[in-house]
XYZ file of C-alpha atoms in Angstrom:
310
model
C 118.445 110.764 102.549
C 122.202 110.924 101.981
C 124.031 107.722 102.872
C 127.789 108.139 102.844
C 128.672 104.429 102.809
C 126.721 102.099 100.576
C 125.116 99.195 102.345
C 126.213 97.028 99.449
C 129.855 97.970 100.022
C 129.444 97.168 103.705
C 128.088 93.739 102.823
C 130.696 92.846 100.212
C 133.748 94.007 102.127
C 132.535 93.134 105.598
C 132.928 96.664 106.898
C 130.946 97.580 109.963
C 130.538 100.477 112.313
C 131.174 100.333 116.024
C 128.207 99.349 118.154
C 127.518 102.989 119.044
C 128.149 106.054 116.878
C 130.543 108.819 117.938
C 127.895 111.404 118.752
C 128.850 114.867 119.964
C 126.680 117.471 121.667
C 126.985 119.681 118.568
C 124.905 117.153 116.614
C 121.143 116.824 116.550
C 121.775 113.197 117.505
C 123.319 114.199 120.843
C 120.196 115.069 122.818
C 121.281 118.632 123.587
C 119.945 120.180 120.369
C 116.235 119.880 119.658
C 113.953 121.019 116.896
C 112.664 124.490 117.894
C 109.069 123.403 117.308
C 109.339 121.382 120.520
C 110.064 124.561 122.491
C 107.655 126.908 120.724
C 104.984 124.820 118.989
C 102.769 127.867 118.526
C 105.352 129.252 116.074
C 105.143 126.115 113.936
C 101.721 124.517 114.338
C 98.592 126.414 113.383
C 96.588 124.290 115.808
C 98.631 125.851 118.617
C 98.825 129.363 117.171
C 95.107 129.778 116.389
C 93.213 126.949 118.117
C 89.880 128.797 117.954
C 89.679 130.476 114.539
C 87.029 132.962 113.521
C 84.774 131.959 110.631
C 86.951 134.010 108.298
C 90.156 132.422 109.563
C 88.646 128.946 109.288
C 87.976 129.521 105.580
C 91.543 130.609 104.846
C 93.625 127.910 103.093
C 96.086 126.008 105.267
C 99.237 124.221 104.140
C 100.598 121.522 106.439
C 104.275 121.099 105.493
C 105.923 117.777 106.389
C 109.650 117.017 106.141
C 111.541 113.883 105.174
C 113.310 111.013 106.915
C 116.075 112.110 109.334
C 115.241 115.796 108.749
C 113.453 118.418 110.866
C 111.130 121.376 110.393
C 114.221 123.156 109.026
C 113.485 121.506 105.679
C 110.602 123.946 105.079
C 112.269 126.982 106.684
C 112.842 128.650 103.338
C 109.216 128.251 102.335
C 108.240 129.965 105.576
C 110.688 132.803 104.904
C 109.548 133.107 101.289
C 105.885 133.366 102.324
C 106.456 135.581 105.378
C 104.014 138.464 105.574
C 101.341 136.817 103.425
C 97.861 136.759 104.871
C 96.086 134.729 102.184
C 97.017 131.323 103.625
C 98.394 129.708 106.781
C 101.473 127.509 107.035
C 101.742 124.773 109.662
C 105.092 122.948 109.862
C 104.970 119.480 111.381
C 107.861 117.677 113.057
C 107.599 113.975 112.279
C 107.319 111.710 115.290
C 110.651 110.510 116.677
C 112.520 113.255 114.844
C 114.222 116.402 116.085
C 115.237 114.836 119.365
C 118.064 112.449 120.292
C 119.587 109.555 118.373
C 117.963 107.142 120.835
C 114.520 108.665 120.330
C 114.979 108.456 116.577
C 116.207 104.863 116.844
C 113.077 103.760 118.717
C 110.604 105.390 116.339
C 108.553 103.600 113.695
C 107.151 104.945 110.453
C 103.744 104.937 112.122
C 105.211 107.291 114.737
C 106.545 109.556 111.977
C 103.125 109.650 110.363
C 101.200 110.214 113.606
C 102.402 113.810 113.924
C 100.836 114.588 110.545
C 97.466 113.098 111.398
C 97.462 114.729 114.835
C 97.847 118.209 113.370
C 95.390 117.460 110.585
C 92.716 116.219 112.961
C 93.183 119.137 115.348
C 92.770 121.642 112.510
C 89.658 119.909 111.214
C 88.216 119.774 114.724
C 88.942 123.496 115.152
C 86.914 124.201 112.025
C 89.507 124.802 109.319
C 87.842 123.936 106.029
C 90.528 124.181 103.363
C 93.618 122.118 104.179
C 96.388 121.018 101.819
C 99.232 118.644 102.627
C 102.769 119.392 101.457
C 105.372 116.674 101.849
C 109.022 116.232 100.954
C 110.831 112.943 100.396
C 109.615 110.307 102.893
C 106.598 112.422 103.852
C 105.414 111.853 100.289
C 105.263 108.130 101.035
C 103.630 108.760 104.424
C 100.914 110.888 102.817
C 100.334 108.389 100.017
C 99.937 105.618 102.585
C 97.288 107.678 104.378
C 95.282 107.916 101.176
C 95.716 104.247 100.277
C 94.772 103.044 103.770
C 91.440 104.869 103.611
C 92.330 107.375 106.321
C 90.368 110.124 104.585
C 87.345 107.938 103.761
C 85.297 109.217 106.705
C 87.122 112.502 107.254
C 87.302 115.880 105.630
C 89.643 115.327 102.686
C 92.562 117.615 101.870
C 92.160 119.921 98.875
C 95.659 119.201 97.578
C 98.487 116.745 98.045
C 101.734 118.445 97.004
C 104.819 116.219 96.966
C 108.399 117.383 96.458
C 110.801 114.580 95.522
C 108.635 111.848 97.055
C 110.468 108.565 97.530
C 109.070 105.172 96.575
C 112.204 103.698 95.005
C 115.529 104.763 96.565
C 118.331 105.785 94.242
C 120.642 103.589 96.338
C 119.140 100.153 95.692
C 121.199 98.616 98.496
C 118.608 99.863 100.983
C 116.796 96.613 100.180
C 119.620 94.777 101.978
C 119.084 96.577 105.276
C 117.130 93.680 106.758
C 120.170 91.432 106.298
C 123.099 93.753 107.019
C 121.371 96.219 109.335
C 121.942 94.313 112.593
C 125.612 93.923 111.647
C 126.335 97.571 110.841
C 124.173 99.222 113.501
C 123.930 102.571 111.774
C 124.970 104.573 108.715
C 126.953 107.819 108.884
C 126.180 110.612 106.443
C 128.445 112.993 104.584
C 127.138 116.391 105.611
C 128.447 119.642 107.050
C 128.696 120.507 110.738
C 125.903 123.046 110.205
C 123.667 120.356 108.723
C 124.434 118.111 111.703
C 122.363 120.501 113.803
C 119.187 120.027 111.756
C 119.630 116.574 110.172
C 120.679 113.388 111.931
C 124.312 112.601 111.183
C 123.788 108.938 112.057
C 120.908 106.868 110.709
C 120.102 103.883 112.968
C 119.581 100.675 111.037
C 116.264 100.266 112.839
C 114.961 103.445 111.191
C 116.314 102.387 107.811
C 114.344 99.180 108.179
C 111.270 101.238 109.031
C 111.849 103.305 105.901
C 112.206 100.183 103.788
C 108.994 98.756 105.288
C 107.087 101.955 104.528
C 108.304 102.059 100.940
C 107.300 98.423 100.489
C 103.777 99.183 101.700
C 103.454 102.150 99.358
C 104.790 100.205 96.359
C 102.182 97.514 96.965
C 99.477 100.150 97.296
C 100.462 101.752 94.009
C 100.528 98.387 92.235
C 96.941 97.815 93.353
C 95.939 101.362 92.459
C 95.229 104.341 94.693
C 92.285 106.682 94.162
C 92.376 110.110 95.755
C 89.432 111.379 97.796
C 86.808 113.423 95.963
C 87.828 117.014 95.228
C 91.461 116.316 96.093
C 94.266 116.955 93.593
C 97.828 115.618 93.509
C 100.889 117.431 92.168
C 104.333 115.838 92.150
C 107.483 117.909 91.739
C 110.398 115.591 90.943
C 114.076 116.301 90.469
C 115.372 114.630 87.294
C 118.680 113.518 88.831
C 117.756 112.869 92.433
C 120.578 111.204 94.413
C 118.194 109.815 97.053
C 114.769 109.210 95.477
C 114.923 107.513 92.102
C 112.890 109.535 89.558
C 110.979 106.332 88.791
C 109.199 107.065 92.090
C 107.239 109.755 90.266
C 106.440 107.331 87.452
C 105.051 104.772 89.901
C 102.900 107.425 91.572
C 101.668 108.673 88.205
C 100.730 105.184 87.027
C 99.356 103.989 90.357
C 97.288 106.989 91.392
C 94.192 108.583 89.898
C 91.911 111.407 90.892
C 88.363 110.579 91.979
C 87.066 111.725 88.579
C 89.450 109.371 86.793
C 91.888 111.974 85.527
C 95.655 111.446 85.934
C 97.832 113.187 88.472
C 100.050 116.132 87.613
C 103.789 115.388 87.519
C 106.446 118.023 86.896
C 109.999 116.868 86.277
C 112.412 119.540 87.478
C 115.854 120.180 86.001
C 117.764 119.584 89.234
C 120.354 117.234 90.700
C 119.301 117.863 94.293
C 117.095 115.820 96.593
C 114.371 118.019 98.063
C 115.536 120.780 95.751
C 113.324 123.287 97.584
C 115.849 123.258 100.468
C 118.929 125.250 99.484
C 120.114 126.653 102.802
C 123.409 125.119 104.086
C 124.074 123.506 100.692
C 127.273 124.122 98.764
C 127.386 125.128 95.123
C 123.826 126.441 94.899
C 123.232 127.873 91.421
C 120.894 130.483 90.005
C 118.982 127.612 88.400
C 118.504 126.021 91.826
C 117.094 129.287 93.181
C 114.803 129.629 90.186
C 113.517 126.077 90.691
C 112.829 126.786 94.355
C 110.962 130.030 93.700
C 108.958 128.550 90.827
C 107.880 125.604 92.976
C 106.945 127.756 95.969
C 104.905 129.977 93.644
C 103.146 127.020 92.029
C 102.341 125.440 95.402
C 100.657 128.595 96.664
C 98.859 129.179 93.361
C 97.345 125.697 93.504
C 96.324 126.109 97.134
C 94.643 129.462 96.541
C 92.736 128.648 93.376
């Protein structure tokens, strides 16, 4: 999540946005551009592409990839391109509820709505007979997936084989998010500093209502981690965390490491990545991408698939 104007600055100096953002039809916010998964779900969701798998297909590993707050399925586009042509696993890309549509739809959504798209796809795949499912989440989806585990969602369901989290957020790098409950109604929304190309796949304006939902979710997950979260049996957790993340404080990985254990009592696997990007696996449309960034992306994609296939 990239917030161009700090909430703390808005509070101190009394700056506020107009009641409604200046949305154009060239933005995702405008209601004329939609995430392509809404038009062709069979090209994104395995449950739509192969709803009745053969016994062999049902045994093939599946990765459900989930994007972050204010993003779209675009966030995992490069993973799809990187893995194109492989037949040893399936990739299902989920659009979080309330996302990929208009600003108004986003504004009305709750974090439970965001999470519901994940559980819907998961349950449909399990019902169809898929036996080996892993969950891959970036940024806010990391918190959504952790909340599923902590709430006992998998207690009476087939558990995922792996939870794979890229730059999961528990503690924001911008600590002023904690003020959103106070200043949110005054500012209405936050504008982001991103390119016109990014405006087509990420919301340019972040409604304060959704920022409050994000803050609520992170509060729930922090409390869960303080109490301790145990993963389902035979489920592993790997965290890939950028060392200098501008959106998700690296301490998020520390909290997950300390607050989560595997069913057998062993600790989770955390890999700190030499990167200054948030969701460093998404490089497309970014400026100043380096060879190191590309190496980090490829290494992480390779490790994800290796873990899923073993």
